[in-house]
Short mmCIF file of C-alpha atoms in Angstrom, two decimals:
data_model
loop_
_atom_site.label_atom_id
_atom_site.label_comp_id
_atom_site.label_asym_id
_atom_site.label_seq_id
_atom_site.Cartn_x
_atom_site.Cartn_y
_atom_site.Cartn_z
CA UNK V 11 -92.42 -5.81 85.22
CA UNK V 12 -90.16 -9.02 85.35
CA UNK V 13 -91.05 -9.43 81.67
CA UNK V 14 -90.15 -5.61 80.87
CA UNK V 15 -86.71 -5.84 82.73
CA UNK V 16 -86.01 -9.08 81.01
CA UNK V 17 -86.64 -7.42 77.46
CA UNK V 18 -84.58 -4.53 78.47
CA UNK V 19 -81.72 -6.64 79.47
CA UNK V 20 -82.01 -8.52 76.29
CA UNK V 21 -81.55 -5.65 74.32
CA UNK V 22 -78.69 -4.47 76.11
CA UNK V 23 -77.10 -7.92 75.85
CA UNK V 24 -77.58 -7.58 72.06
CA UNK V 25 -76.23 -4.29 71.99
CA UNK V 26 -73.17 -5.61 73.48
CA UNK V 27 -72.64 -8.19 71.28
CA UNK V 28 -73.11 -5.96 68.26
CA UNK V 29 -70.57 -3.39 69.72
CA UNK V 30 -68.12 -6.54 70.29
CA UNK V 31 -68.43 -7.73 66.57
CA UNK V 32 -68.10 -4.25 65.28
CA UNK V 33 -64.45 -3.73 64.20
CA UNK V 34 -62.86 -0.31 64.36
CA UNK V 35 -59.92 -0.22 61.91
CA UNK V 36 -56.73 2.42 62.21
CA UNK V 37 -56.50 4.89 59.27
CA UNK V 38 -53.57 2.72 58.56
CA UNK V 39 -55.31 -0.06 57.69
CA UNK V 40 -57.92 2.03 55.89
CA UNK V 41 -55.16 3.33 53.77
CA UNK V 42 -54.13 -0.36 53.09
CA UNK V 43 -57.63 -1.37 52.09
CA UNK V 44 -57.84 1.46 49.76
CA UNK V 45 -54.29 0.76 48.19
CA UNK V 46 -55.80 -2.82 47.61
CA UNK V 47 -59.04 -1.66 46.13
CA UNK V 48 -56.92 0.72 43.47
CA UNK V 49 -55.17 -2.44 42.02
CA UNK V 50 -58.56 -4.08 40.94
CA UNK V 51 -58.81 -6.75 43.43
CA UNK V 52 -62.48 -8.20 43.84
CA UNK V 53 -64.04 -6.26 46.78
CA UNK V 54 -65.22 -9.75 48.26
CA UNK V 55 -61.70 -11.02 48.63
CA UNK V 56 -60.38 -7.70 50.42
CA UNK V 57 -63.31 -7.90 52.51
CA UNK V 58 -62.54 -11.14 53.93
CA UNK V 59 -58.74 -10.31 54.02
CA UNK V 60 -59.47 -7.73 56.61
CA UNK V 61 -62.45 -9.19 58.26
CA UNK V 62 -65.06 -6.76 57.31
CA UNK V 63 -68.35 -6.77 55.61
CA UNK V 64 -68.94 -5.50 52.11
CA UNK V 65 -71.03 -2.78 53.50
CA UNK V 66 -67.89 -1.50 55.60
CA UNK V 67 -65.56 -1.88 52.61
CA UNK V 68 -67.89 0.34 50.51
CA UNK V 69 -68.08 2.95 53.29
CA UNK V 70 -64.51 3.11 53.59
CA UNK V 71 -64.00 3.55 49.73
CA UNK V 72 -66.58 6.21 49.92
CA UNK V 73 -64.44 8.23 52.33
CA UNK V 74 -61.26 7.68 50.36
CA UNK V 75 -60.56 11.23 49.56
CA UNK V 76 -61.23 12.26 53.37
CA UNK V 77 -58.93 9.13 54.62
CA UNK V 78 -56.11 10.11 52.31
CA UNK V 79 -56.47 13.91 53.00
CA UNK V 80 -56.16 13.23 56.79
CA UNK V 81 -53.16 11.19 56.47
CA UNK V 82 -51.23 13.50 54.09
CA UNK V 83 -51.95 16.49 56.51
CA UNK V 84 -50.34 14.77 59.25
CA UNK V 85 -53.19 12.94 61.06
CA UNK V 86 -51.98 10.06 63.15
CA UNK V 87 -52.40 6.98 61.10
CA UNK V 88 -53.03 5.01 64.57
CA UNK V 89 -56.32 7.05 64.86
CA UNK V 90 -59.80 5.21 64.30
CA UNK V 91 -62.09 7.76 63.78
CA UNK V 92 -61.65 11.17 61.95
CA UNK V 93 -63.02 13.66 64.59
CA UNK V 94 -62.14 17.08 63.08
CA UNK V 95 -60.67 19.48 65.35
CA UNK V 96 -62.44 22.66 66.17
CA UNK V 97 -59.39 24.77 64.74
CA UNK V 98 -58.17 22.81 61.84
CA UNK V 99 -56.35 25.75 60.15
CA UNK V 100 -54.19 26.59 63.31
CA UNK V 101 -53.55 22.66 63.95
CA UNK V 102 -52.53 22.02 60.35
CA UNK V 103 -49.96 25.25 60.39
CA UNK V 104 -48.91 24.09 64.14
CA UNK V 105 -47.98 20.66 62.73
CA UNK V 106 -46.47 21.90 59.53
CA UNK V 107 -44.25 23.96 61.74
CA UNK V 108 -43.40 21.07 64.20
CA UNK V 109 -42.07 18.97 61.42
CA UNK V 110 -39.71 21.58 60.42
CA UNK V 111 -38.35 22.09 63.79
CA UNK V 112 -37.89 18.35 64.01
CA UNK V 113 -36.13 18.24 60.59
CA UNK V 114 -33.93 20.83 61.98
CA UNK V 115 -33.14 18.87 65.00
CA UNK V 116 -34.72 21.87 67.17
CA UNK V 117 -35.83 21.11 71.06
CA UNK V 118 -39.55 21.36 71.24
CA UNK V 119 -41.67 21.03 74.41
CA UNK V 120 -45.20 21.02 75.44
CA UNK V 121 -44.87 24.55 76.40
CA UNK V 122 -43.06 25.71 73.41
CA UNK V 123 -46.03 23.82 71.27
CA UNK V 124 -48.72 25.96 73.30
CA UNK V 125 -47.13 29.31 72.88
CA UNK V 126 -46.61 28.73 68.97
CA UNK V 127 -50.34 27.70 68.84
CA UNK V 128 -51.20 30.97 70.36
CA UNK V 129 -49.22 33.01 68.25
CA UNK V 130 -50.97 31.06 65.27
CA UNK V 131 -54.22 31.72 66.63
CA UNK V 132 -53.36 35.60 66.88
CA UNK V 133 -52.48 35.45 62.97
CA UNK V 134 -55.16 33.49 61.78
CA UNK V 135 -57.74 35.84 64.27
CA UNK V 136 -58.86 33.18 66.16
CA UNK V 137 -60.08 34.58 69.42
CA UNK V 138 -61.85 31.63 71.19
CA UNK V 139 -58.72 29.53 71.04
CA UNK V 140 -57.43 28.13 74.46
CA UNK V 141 -53.90 26.26 74.50
CA UNK V 142 -54.77 24.24 77.38
CA UNK V 143 -53.01 21.09 78.71
CA UNK V 144 -56.22 19.12 77.54
CA UNK V 145 -55.91 20.63 73.96
CA UNK V 146 -52.36 19.91 73.89
CA UNK V 147 -52.88 16.13 74.75
CA UNK V 148 -55.47 15.87 72.11
CA UNK V 149 -53.42 17.78 69.37
CA UNK V 150 -50.34 15.40 70.14
CA UNK V 151 -52.44 12.26 70.07
CA UNK V 152 -54.27 13.58 66.54
CA UNK V 153 -50.78 13.72 65.09
CA UNK V 154 -48.86 10.75 67.15
CA UNK V 155 -46.41 13.14 68.57
CA UNK V 156 -44.60 10.98 71.64
CA UNK V 157 -42.32 12.41 74.05
CA UNK V 158 -42.10 15.66 75.88
CA UNK V 159 -39.00 17.39 74.75
CA UNK V 160 -37.31 16.66 71.20
CA UNK V 161 -33.28 16.97 71.95
CA UNK V 162 -31.50 19.26 69.72
CA UNK V 163 -28.49 18.61 67.71
CA UNK V 164 -25.77 20.76 66.55
CA UNK V 165 -26.23 22.31 62.93
CA UNK V 166 -22.67 22.42 62.47
CA UNK V 167 -21.32 21.56 59.33
CA UNK V 168 -17.99 20.45 58.33
CA UNK V 169 -15.73 17.74 56.95
CA UNK V 170 -15.25 16.00 60.15
CA UNK V 171 -19.20 15.47 60.34
CA UNK V 172 -19.62 14.11 56.80
CA UNK V 173 -16.16 11.80 57.41
CA UNK V 174 -18.11 10.38 60.38
CA UNK V 175 -21.17 9.48 58.83
CA UNK V 176 -19.10 7.73 55.96
CA UNK V 177 -17.47 5.66 58.42
CA UNK V 178 -20.28 4.86 60.47
CA UNK V 179 -23.58 4.82 58.65
CA UNK V 180 -22.48 4.37 55.18
CA UNK V 181 -20.56 0.90 55.25
CA UNK V 182 -23.98 -0.70 56.68
CA UNK V 183 -25.68 0.59 53.70
CA UNK V 184 -23.13 -0.54 51.31
CA UNK V 185 -23.32 -4.00 53.07
CA UNK V 186 -26.93 -4.44 53.19
CA UNK V 187 -27.81 -3.21 49.69
CA UNK V 188 -26.44 -3.61 46.13
CA UNK V 189 -25.43 -0.96 43.99
CA UNK V 190 -28.36 -1.06 41.85
CA UNK V 191 -30.74 -0.73 44.94
CA UNK V 192 -28.89 2.66 46.50
CA UNK V 193 -30.46 5.62 45.28
CA UNK V 194 -30.07 9.15 46.05
CA UNK V 195 -32.64 11.98 45.09
CA UNK V 196 -32.26 15.69 45.29
CA UNK V 197 -33.81 18.93 43.93
CA UNK V 198 -32.25 21.71 42.03
CA UNK V 199 -33.72 25.39 40.78
CA UNK V 200 -33.44 26.08 37.16
CA UNK V 201 -33.71 29.24 35.27
CA UNK V 202 -34.98 27.41 32.21
CA UNK V 203 -35.18 30.49 29.84
CA UNK V 204 -32.06 32.33 31.13
CA UNK V 205 -29.75 33.53 28.17
CA UNK V 206 -26.07 34.61 28.72
CA UNK V 207 -26.75 38.12 28.26
CA UNK V 208 -28.84 38.09 31.78
CA UNK V 209 -26.30 35.96 33.61
CA UNK V 210 -24.77 38.50 35.88
CA UNK V 211 -28.01 39.75 36.57
CA UNK V 212 -29.21 36.25 37.96
CA UNK V 213 -26.05 35.10 39.50
CA UNK V 214 -26.39 33.95 43.05
CA UNK V 215 -29.93 34.80 43.63
CA UNK V 216 -31.91 32.71 46.09
CA UNK V 217 -35.12 33.34 44.17
CA UNK V 218 -37.72 32.17 46.77
CA UNK V 219 -40.84 32.67 45.18
CA UNK V 220 -40.20 36.38 43.95
CA UNK V 221 -40.50 37.81 40.57
CA UNK V 222 -38.29 35.44 38.71
CA UNK V 223 -40.19 32.21 40.04
CA UNK V 224 -42.53 32.13 37.17
CA UNK V 225 -39.38 31.45 34.75
CA UNK V 226 -37.78 29.00 37.13
CA UNK V 227 -38.68 25.36 37.73
CA UNK V 228 -37.38 22.97 40.42
CA UNK V 229 -36.13 19.67 39.52
CA UNK V 230 -35.78 16.34 41.35
CA UNK V 231 -33.79 14.15 39.76
CA UNK V 232 -33.10 10.50 41.37
CA UNK V 233 -30.65 7.64 40.21
CA UNK V 234 -29.14 4.60 41.66
CA UNK V 235 -25.63 3.72 42.43
CA UNK V 236 -24.35 2.16 39.29
CA UNK V 237 -26.64 4.57 37.15
CA UNK V 238 -28.92 1.62 35.58
CA UNK V 239 -31.93 3.11 36.91
CA UNK V 240 -32.14 7.06 36.14
CA UNK V 241 -35.59 7.84 37.37
CA UNK V 242 -38.12 10.02 34.92
CA UNK V 243 -37.40 13.66 36.33
CA UNK V 244 -39.87 15.61 38.44
CA UNK V 245 -40.40 19.11 37.26
CA UNK V 246 -42.39 21.69 39.49
CA UNK V 247 -43.59 24.67 37.72
CA UNK V 248 -45.44 27.67 38.60
CA UNK V 249 -48.93 26.85 36.27
CA UNK V 250 -50.62 23.63 36.14
CA UNK V 251 -51.62 24.01 32.67
CA UNK V 252 -49.46 26.53 30.78
CA UNK V 253 -50.72 27.47 27.23
CA UNK V 254 -47.60 25.84 25.81
CA UNK V 255 -48.84 22.66 26.86
CA UNK V 256 -52.13 22.79 25.00
CA UNK V 257 -52.09 20.24 22.19
CA UNK V 258 -49.46 18.23 23.71
CA UNK V 259 -50.67 15.31 25.61
CA UNK V 260 -47.22 13.55 26.47
CA UNK V 261 -44.68 15.28 28.54
CA UNK V 262 -41.24 13.79 28.81
CA UNK V 263 -41.18 14.04 32.50
CA UNK V 264 -43.62 13.98 35.58
CA UNK V 265 -44.81 17.63 35.77
CA UNK V 266 -46.38 19.13 38.73
CA UNK V 267 -47.21 22.90 39.99
CA UNK V 268 -47.52 25.12 42.85
CA UNK V 269 -47.64 28.81 43.40
CA UNK V 270 -43.71 29.30 44.16
CA UNK V 271 -42.38 26.35 41.75
CA UNK V 272 -40.58 24.50 44.82
CA UNK V 273 -40.89 21.57 46.34
CA UNK V 274 -43.42 20.88 49.06
CA UNK V 275 -44.00 17.85 51.66
CA UNK V 276 -47.34 16.87 49.69
CA UNK V 277 -45.50 16.67 46.22
CA UNK V 278 -42.63 14.81 47.45
CA UNK V 279 -45.16 12.43 49.44
CA UNK V 280 -46.83 11.83 46.17
CA UNK V 281 -43.70 10.93 44.58
CA UNK V 282 -42.34 8.75 46.94
CA UNK V 283 -45.23 6.68 47.01
CA UNK V 284 -44.93 6.33 43.28
CA UNK V 285 -41.41 5.15 43.90
CA UNK V 286 -42.64 2.81 46.49
CA UNK V 287 -45.19 1.26 44.36
CA UNK V 288 -42.83 0.92 41.45
CA UNK V 289 -40.27 -0.94 43.68
CA UNK V 290 -43.16 -3.16 45.01
CA UNK V 291 -44.17 -3.84 41.35
CA UNK V 292 -40.60 -4.88 40.85
CA UNK V 293 -40.25 -7.10 43.90
CA UNK V 294 -37.40 -4.88 45.08
CA UNK V 295 -36.49 -3.37 48.23
CA UNK V 296 -34.10 -0.51 47.84
CA UNK V 297 -32.46 2.48 50.04
CA UNK V 298 -33.33 5.80 49.34
CA UNK V 299 -30.86 8.60 50.64
CA UNK V 300 -32.08 12.27 50.76
CA UNK V 301 -31.40 15.50 52.62
CA UNK V 302 -33.57 16.35 55.81
CA UNK V 303 -34.97 19.41 54.62
CA UNK V 304 -38.91 19.59 56.09
CA UNK V 305 -40.35 18.88 52.52
CA UNK V 306 -38.74 15.37 52.90
CA UNK V 307 -40.41 14.33 55.94
CA UNK V 308 -42.16 11.13 55.04
CA UNK V 309 -43.10 9.86 58.87
CA UNK V 310 -46.65 9.74 58.07
CA UNK V 311 -46.11 7.90 54.47
CA UNK V 312 -46.37 4.24 54.68
CA UNK V 313 -43.58 2.88 52.90
CA UNK V 314 -42.96 -0.99 52.10
CA UNK V 315 -40.12 -1.10 49.51
CA UNK V 316 -38.13 1.99 49.73
CA UNK V 317 -35.95 2.22 53.18
CA UNK V 318 -35.36 6.29 53.65
CA UNK V 319 -32.03 7.17 54.97
CA UNK V 320 -31.17 11.00 55.77
CA UNK V 321 -27.89 12.43 55.42
CA UNK V 322 -26.72 14.41 58.50
CA UNK V 323 -27.79 17.97 58.76
CA UNK V 324 -26.04 20.33 56.68
CA UNK V 325 -23.48 17.94 55.05
CA UNK V 326 -25.07 17.04 52.01
CA UNK V 327 -22.54 19.23 49.95
CA UNK V 328 -19.83 17.23 50.90
CA UNK V 329 -21.43 13.59 50.70
CA UNK V 330 -24.38 13.77 48.82
CA UNK V 331 -23.72 12.10 45.00
CA UNK V 332 -25.86 14.21 43.10
CA UNK V 333 -24.12 17.37 44.45
CA UNK V 334 -20.61 16.02 43.34
CA UNK V 335 -21.52 16.80 39.78
CA UNK V 336 -24.19 14.97 38.55
CA UNK V 337 -26.72 17.99 38.70
CA UNK V 338 -23.98 20.22 37.35
CA UNK V 339 -23.65 17.76 34.30
CA UNK V 340 -27.38 17.78 33.48
CA UNK V 341 -27.45 21.80 33.68
CA UNK V 342 -24.46 21.98 31.56
CA UNK V 343 -25.88 19.66 29.05
CA UNK V 344 -28.98 21.48 28.99
CA UNK V 345 -27.59 24.83 28.62
CA UNK V 346 -25.25 23.68 25.88
CA UNK V 347 -28.47 22.70 24.00
CA UNK V 348 -29.77 26.12 24.62
CA UNK V 349 -26.55 27.80 23.18
CA UNK V 350 -26.60 25.75 20.16
CA UNK V 351 -30.49 26.30 19.55
CA UNK V 352 -29.48 29.98 20.00
CA UNK V 353 -26.94 30.02 17.50
CA UNK V 354 -29.01 28.41 14.95
CA UNK V 355 -31.56 31.02 15.55
CA UNK V 356 -28.89 33.85 15.11
CA UNK V 357 -27.61 32.40 11.83
CA UNK V 358 -31.30 32.03 10.22
CA UNK V 359 -32.58 35.48 11.92
CA UNK V 360 -35.22 33.58 14.11
CA UNK V 361 -36.08 35.11 17.62
CA UNK V 362 -35.22 32.74 20.49
CA UNK V 363 -38.10 31.73 22.70
CA UNK V 364 -37.74 29.09 25.21
CA UNK V 365 -41.13 28.12 26.49
CA UNK V 366 -41.76 25.73 29.32
CA UNK V 367 -42.64 22.78 26.83
CA UNK V 368 -39.31 23.19 24.94
CA UNK V 369 -37.37 23.41 28.06
CA UNK V 370 -38.90 20.14 29.78
CA UNK V 371 -37.76 18.51 26.23
CA UNK V 372 -34.28 19.76 26.74
CA UNK V 373 -34.57 18.78 30.50
CA UNK V 374 -35.09 15.06 29.45
CA UNK V 375 -32.73 15.21 26.82
CA UNK V 376 -30.16 16.25 28.98
CA UNK V 377 -30.88 13.58 31.74
CA UNK V 378 -31.00 10.80 29.08
CA UNK V 379 -27.59 12.01 28.10
CA UNK V 380 -25.98 11.98 31.60
CA UNK V 381 -23.56 8.93 31.46
CA UNK V 382 -23.35 6.12 33.74
CA UNK V 383 -19.73 6.65 34.28
CA UNK V 384 -20.62 10.14 35.66
CA UNK V 385 -22.97 8.73 38.11
CA UNK V 386 -20.60 6.03 39.47
CA UNK V 387 -17.65 8.55 39.71
CA UNK V 388 -20.00 10.94 41.61
CA UNK V 389 -21.20 8.28 43.99
CA UNK V 390 -17.41 7.33 44.47
CA UNK V 391 -16.57 10.54 45.24
CA UNK V 392 -19.03 10.72 47.88
CA UNK V 393 -17.70 7.84 49.47
CA UNK V 394 -19.79 5.32 48.02
CA UNK V 395 -17.26 2.41 47.32
CA UNK V 396 -17.87 -1.09 47.79
CA UNK V 397 -14.42 -1.13 49.83
CA UNK V 398 -15.52 -0.59 53.43
CA UNK V 399 -11.75 0.52 54.26
CA UNK V 400 -11.62 3.28 51.51
CA UNK V 401 -14.99 4.63 52.63
CA UNK V 402 -13.89 4.62 56.18
CA UNK V 403 -10.91 6.88 55.23
CA UNK V 404 -13.01 9.21 53.15
CA UNK V 405 -11.54 12.64 52.93
CA UNK V 406 -13.36 15.53 51.49
CA UNK V 407 -11.14 17.81 48.94
CA UNK V 408 -12.12 21.34 48.24
CA UNK V 409 -10.68 23.47 45.82
CA UNK V 410 -9.88 27.09 46.41
CA UNK V 411 -13.17 28.17 46.09
CA UNK V 412 -15.00 25.85 48.04
CA UNK V 413 -16.17 23.40 45.28
CA UNK V 414 -15.71 19.91 44.86
CA UNK V 415 -13.13 19.19 41.98
CA UNK V 416 -14.89 16.65 40.34
CA UNK V 417 -17.15 18.07 37.59
CA UNK V 418 -16.02 17.13 34.37
CA UNK V 419 -14.80 19.99 32.15
CA UNK V 420 -17.12 21.15 29.20
CA UNK V 421 -16.85 19.32 26.05
CA UNK V 422 -15.16 20.53 22.78
CA UNK V 423 -18.52 20.89 21.43
CA UNK V 424 -19.99 23.35 24.13
CA UNK V 425 -16.40 25.19 24.12
CA UNK V 426 -16.72 25.58 20.34
CA UNK V 427 -20.46 26.70 20.59
CA UNK V 428 -19.87 29.01 23.15
CA UNK V 429 -16.98 30.74 21.66
CA UNK V 430 -18.98 31.38 18.56
CA UNK V 431 -21.95 32.56 20.48
CA UNK V 432 -19.36 35.16 22.09
CA UNK V 433 -18.28 36.25 18.44
CA UNK V 434 -21.74 37.09 17.76
CA UNK V 435 -21.71 39.83 20.60
CA UNK V 436 -24.47 37.71 22.60
CA UNK V 437 -22.28 36.98 25.66
CA UNK V 438 -21.10 39.89 28.05
CA UNK V 439 -17.47 40.48 28.41
CA UNK V 440 -17.28 39.47 31.99
CA UNK V 441 -19.29 36.14 31.75
CA UNK V 442 -17.71 32.80 31.44
CA UNK V 443 -19.08 29.54 30.16
CA UNK V 444 -18.63 28.14 33.59
CA UNK V 445 -20.64 31.06 35.37
CA UNK V 446 -23.42 30.64 32.83
CA UNK V 447 -23.58 26.81 33.60
CA UNK V 448 -23.88 27.66 37.35
CA UNK V 449 -25.96 30.74 37.26
CA UNK V 450 -28.72 29.02 39.38
CA UNK V 451 -26.46 26.56 41.55
CA UNK V 452 -27.88 28.62 44.66
CA UNK V 453 -31.37 28.66 43.49
CA UNK V 454 -34.05 27.53 46.42
CA UNK V 455 -35.69 24.51 45.56
CA UNK V 456 -37.72 23.73 48.68
CA UNK V 457 -40.41 25.44 50.70
CA UNK V 458 -38.79 28.33 53.14
CA UNK V 459 -41.32 27.72 56.34
CA UNK V 460 -41.31 31.11 57.73
CA UNK V 461 -44.59 31.55 59.89
CA UNK V 462 -45.83 33.61 56.71
CA UNK V 463 -45.38 30.87 54.61
CA UNK V 464 -47.09 28.44 56.69
CA UNK V 465 -50.02 30.44 56.86
CA UNK V 466 -49.89 31.07 53.24
CA UNK V 467 -49.73 27.37 52.83
CA UNK V 468 -52.98 26.73 55.18
CA UNK V 469 -55.25 29.31 53.69
CA UNK V 470 -54.38 28.53 50.04
CA UNK V 471 -53.92 24.53 50.74
CA UNK V 472 -51.06 25.11 48.15
CA UNK V 473 -53.24 25.55 44.99
CA UNK V 474 -51.46 25.51 41.88
CA UNK V 475 -51.92 28.26 39.52
CA UNK V 476 -54.05 26.93 37.20
CA UNK V 477 -55.22 29.97 35.84
CA UNK V 478 -52.15 31.44 35.31
CA UNK V 479 -50.32 30.85 31.96
CA UNK V 480 -46.94 31.50 30.18
CA UNK V 481 -47.24 34.47 27.64
CA UNK V 482 -46.20 32.21 24.69
CA UNK V 483 -49.31 31.48 22.50
CA UNK V 484 -51.07 27.90 22.53
CA UNK V 485 -49.24 25.93 19.58
CA UNK V 486 -51.43 25.60 16.40
CA UNK V 487 -50.92 22.26 14.42
CA UNK V 488 -49.01 23.46 11.26
CA UNK V 489 -50.92 22.76 7.56
CA UNK V 490 -50.19 19.28 6.30
CA UNK V 491 -48.19 20.75 3.38
CA UNK V 492 -46.01 22.65 5.80
CA UNK V 493 -45.44 19.36 7.78
CA UNK V 494 -44.56 17.20 4.40
CA UNK V 495 -42.37 20.11 3.11
CA UNK V 496 -40.42 20.31 6.49
CA UNK V 497 -39.90 16.25 6.33
CA UNK V 498 -38.40 16.86 2.63
CA UNK V 499 -35.90 19.56 4.14
CA UNK V 500 -34.90 17.16 6.81
CA UNK V 501 -34.25 14.59 4.61
CA UNK V 502 -32.21 16.17 2.34
CA UNK V 503 -30.07 17.80 4.88
CA UNK V 504 -29.40 14.08 6.55
CA UNK V 505 -29.23 12.72 2.91
CA UNK V 506 -26.22 15.01 2.37
CA UNK V 507 -24.76 13.75 5.04
CA UNK V 508 -25.15 10.02 4.47
CA UNK V 509 -26.60 9.36 7.72
CA UNK V 510 -28.65 6.09 7.21
CA UNK V 511 -29.68 5.89 11.00
CA UNK V 512 -31.35 9.48 10.90
CA UNK V 513 -32.93 8.61 7.43
CA UNK V 514 -34.75 5.71 8.92
CA UNK V 515 -35.99 7.49 11.95
CA UNK V 516 -37.20 10.46 9.48
CA UNK V 517 -39.14 7.65 7.50
CA UNK V 518 -40.78 6.61 10.54
CA UNK V 519 -41.85 9.72 11.76
CA UNK V 520 -43.32 10.84 8.56
CA UNK V 521 -45.20 7.55 8.86
CA UNK V 522 -46.70 8.69 12.12
CA UNK V 523 -47.46 11.96 10.82
CA UNK V 524 -49.29 10.81 7.93
CA UNK V 525 -51.40 8.43 9.95
CA UNK V 526 -52.08 11.24 12.57
CA UNK V 527 -52.92 13.64 9.58
CA UNK V 528 -55.28 11.13 7.82
CA UNK V 529 -57.09 10.73 11.51
CA UNK V 530 -57.60 14.16 11.47
CA UNK V 531 -58.88 14.58 8.02
CA UNK V 532 -61.49 11.69 8.79
CA UNK V 533 -62.69 13.26 11.75
CA UNK V 534 -63.14 16.78 9.84
CA UNK V 535 -65.14 15.16 7.17
CA UNK V 536 -67.23 13.05 9.91
CA UNK V 537 -68.23 16.30 11.76
CA UNK V 538 -69.08 18.36 8.36
CA UNK V 539 -71.12 15.23 7.79
CA UNK V 540 -73.32 15.80 11.05
CA UNK V 541 -73.31 19.44 10.51
CA UNK V 542 -75.22 18.95 7.16
#
C-alpha cells in the first residue's frame, strides 16, 4: 500500500514539475513569434529567443491563421488560450459597435453593453443567449475592455477646438519628430468614370454603398510633412478581380476590395501594419496623424515604429493637412487627365471608356505629379510649422462658402482644356470646372456602422466581390504588327516635335515590347511542339 501511495505521489510530483515547466504564451507574444518566422529566421534561433521548444514553435506556426484572425477581430492580446465564445457572431458585432462608440467618445457602461448584446441576439435570432454578469465579465476579458464607464466628450466642432489642439498637442509633435517623420493619411471617395455631363446629377451625393458604389473607389493617401515620401496610394474598389485587370499583372497602386468600396478597420489595420514594417526596415520612428473614425481604431494592432496620433473629433476639416488642398489637388490632376482624354477621343471619333485599370493609372500619375511645395504649403496652412509661436497663434480662415482658401487655382492647361470641351457641347451650361473637380468632395469613404451594417459585416465577413466584374471586356494583347506600327506612329509624332527624351523612352519601350513578343512566340512554338 505504501508502495502504491509513493508511486502516486511521484506521478503527481512529476506532473507538477511538467506543468511548472510548461510555458503559456500570450497572443501578443505568439504574434511576435509569427512575425519573426515570416522574416526567414532560423526556427531554432526563434525558439531559443522566446524560450520555447521546437514543437511548441511548430504548433504556434500551424495556428498562424487562427491567431492572426483572433487578434484582428479584437481578441485581447493578453489572452493565452483561444477559447471560442458560444456566440461568436454576437460578440463580434457587439465589439465592433463598442469600438465605434469609443471612437465617438460616447459613454458606455456594462449595462449598456448587456442591453446592446440582447438587441443583437434578437436580430441574429439567438434564443438561448443570456446577458448575465458572468457573460459580461468574460466578454470584457476576451476583448481587454477595462473600466466601468467610458466618459463622453462633446462632439462640437469649431475653430476654437482646432486652435486648442494646434497650440497644445501639435507643438510636442513638432518638437519630437523631424518634418520628414510626421505623416498624415486620409481617405477620399472618387467617382472614377464620371464625365462632366453627369456632374449635376452626382454633386453632393454621399454614395454610402448604393447604386453608384460600383463606379466609385476610395483612395487612401499618405504623405509626410516635407513631401519627401508620398506613400503608394491604397485604392479600395468593389471587385477584387475586375475583368479589366486580366493580363495586367502590375498595378501602380495597392488595390484591395470590399462590397461597398470603402475603408474598414480590417483594411486599415493591414495597411498600417505594412507601413510599420517599412518604417522598421528603414530604422525610422515616425508619427502618423489620422482622424478618429471607427475604421482607424488600431488599439489591437501592435506597432513598433509608428506612433499613431488622432485629431480631435470633428476638427479634421480645419487642421488635417490632406484636407487643406492636397486631396483636391490630386483629384483636379486626375480630372484634368480625364478631360484631355475625352477631348482627344472626340477629335478622333472614339468612344470614351474609363475602366478601373485606366483609372488607377491616372490616380497614380496624379499623385506622382503632386508637387512637394503643395504638400508643404498645406501642412503649413494646417498649423504644421517649425515655429511654435506661429502654431500657437493659429487662426482658421474660411471663405464665404466655408472652404479653406488654400487650393491652388486650376492650371492654364486645365482651363484651356475645359473651355475646349465646353465648345464641343459636352459640358452642361450650369456646370463649372470647379464643380466638376469637387463633385465627389462629400462622398463617404468609411464604413457607416449602423446596426444593419454591423450585422451584415458579421454575416458576410467583409467578403469582397470576387465574382463581380466591371462590364468592360477583358483586354486581349494586340497583334505584333499592330504594336510595331503603333511605335512607328508615336516615334513620328515626337520626331516632329524634336523631343529627344521621349524618343529615347520610346526606343526603350520598343525594346521591351520586342522581348515580350519574342518570349510569347517561343512559348507558342514550344506548346505546339508538345501537342504534335
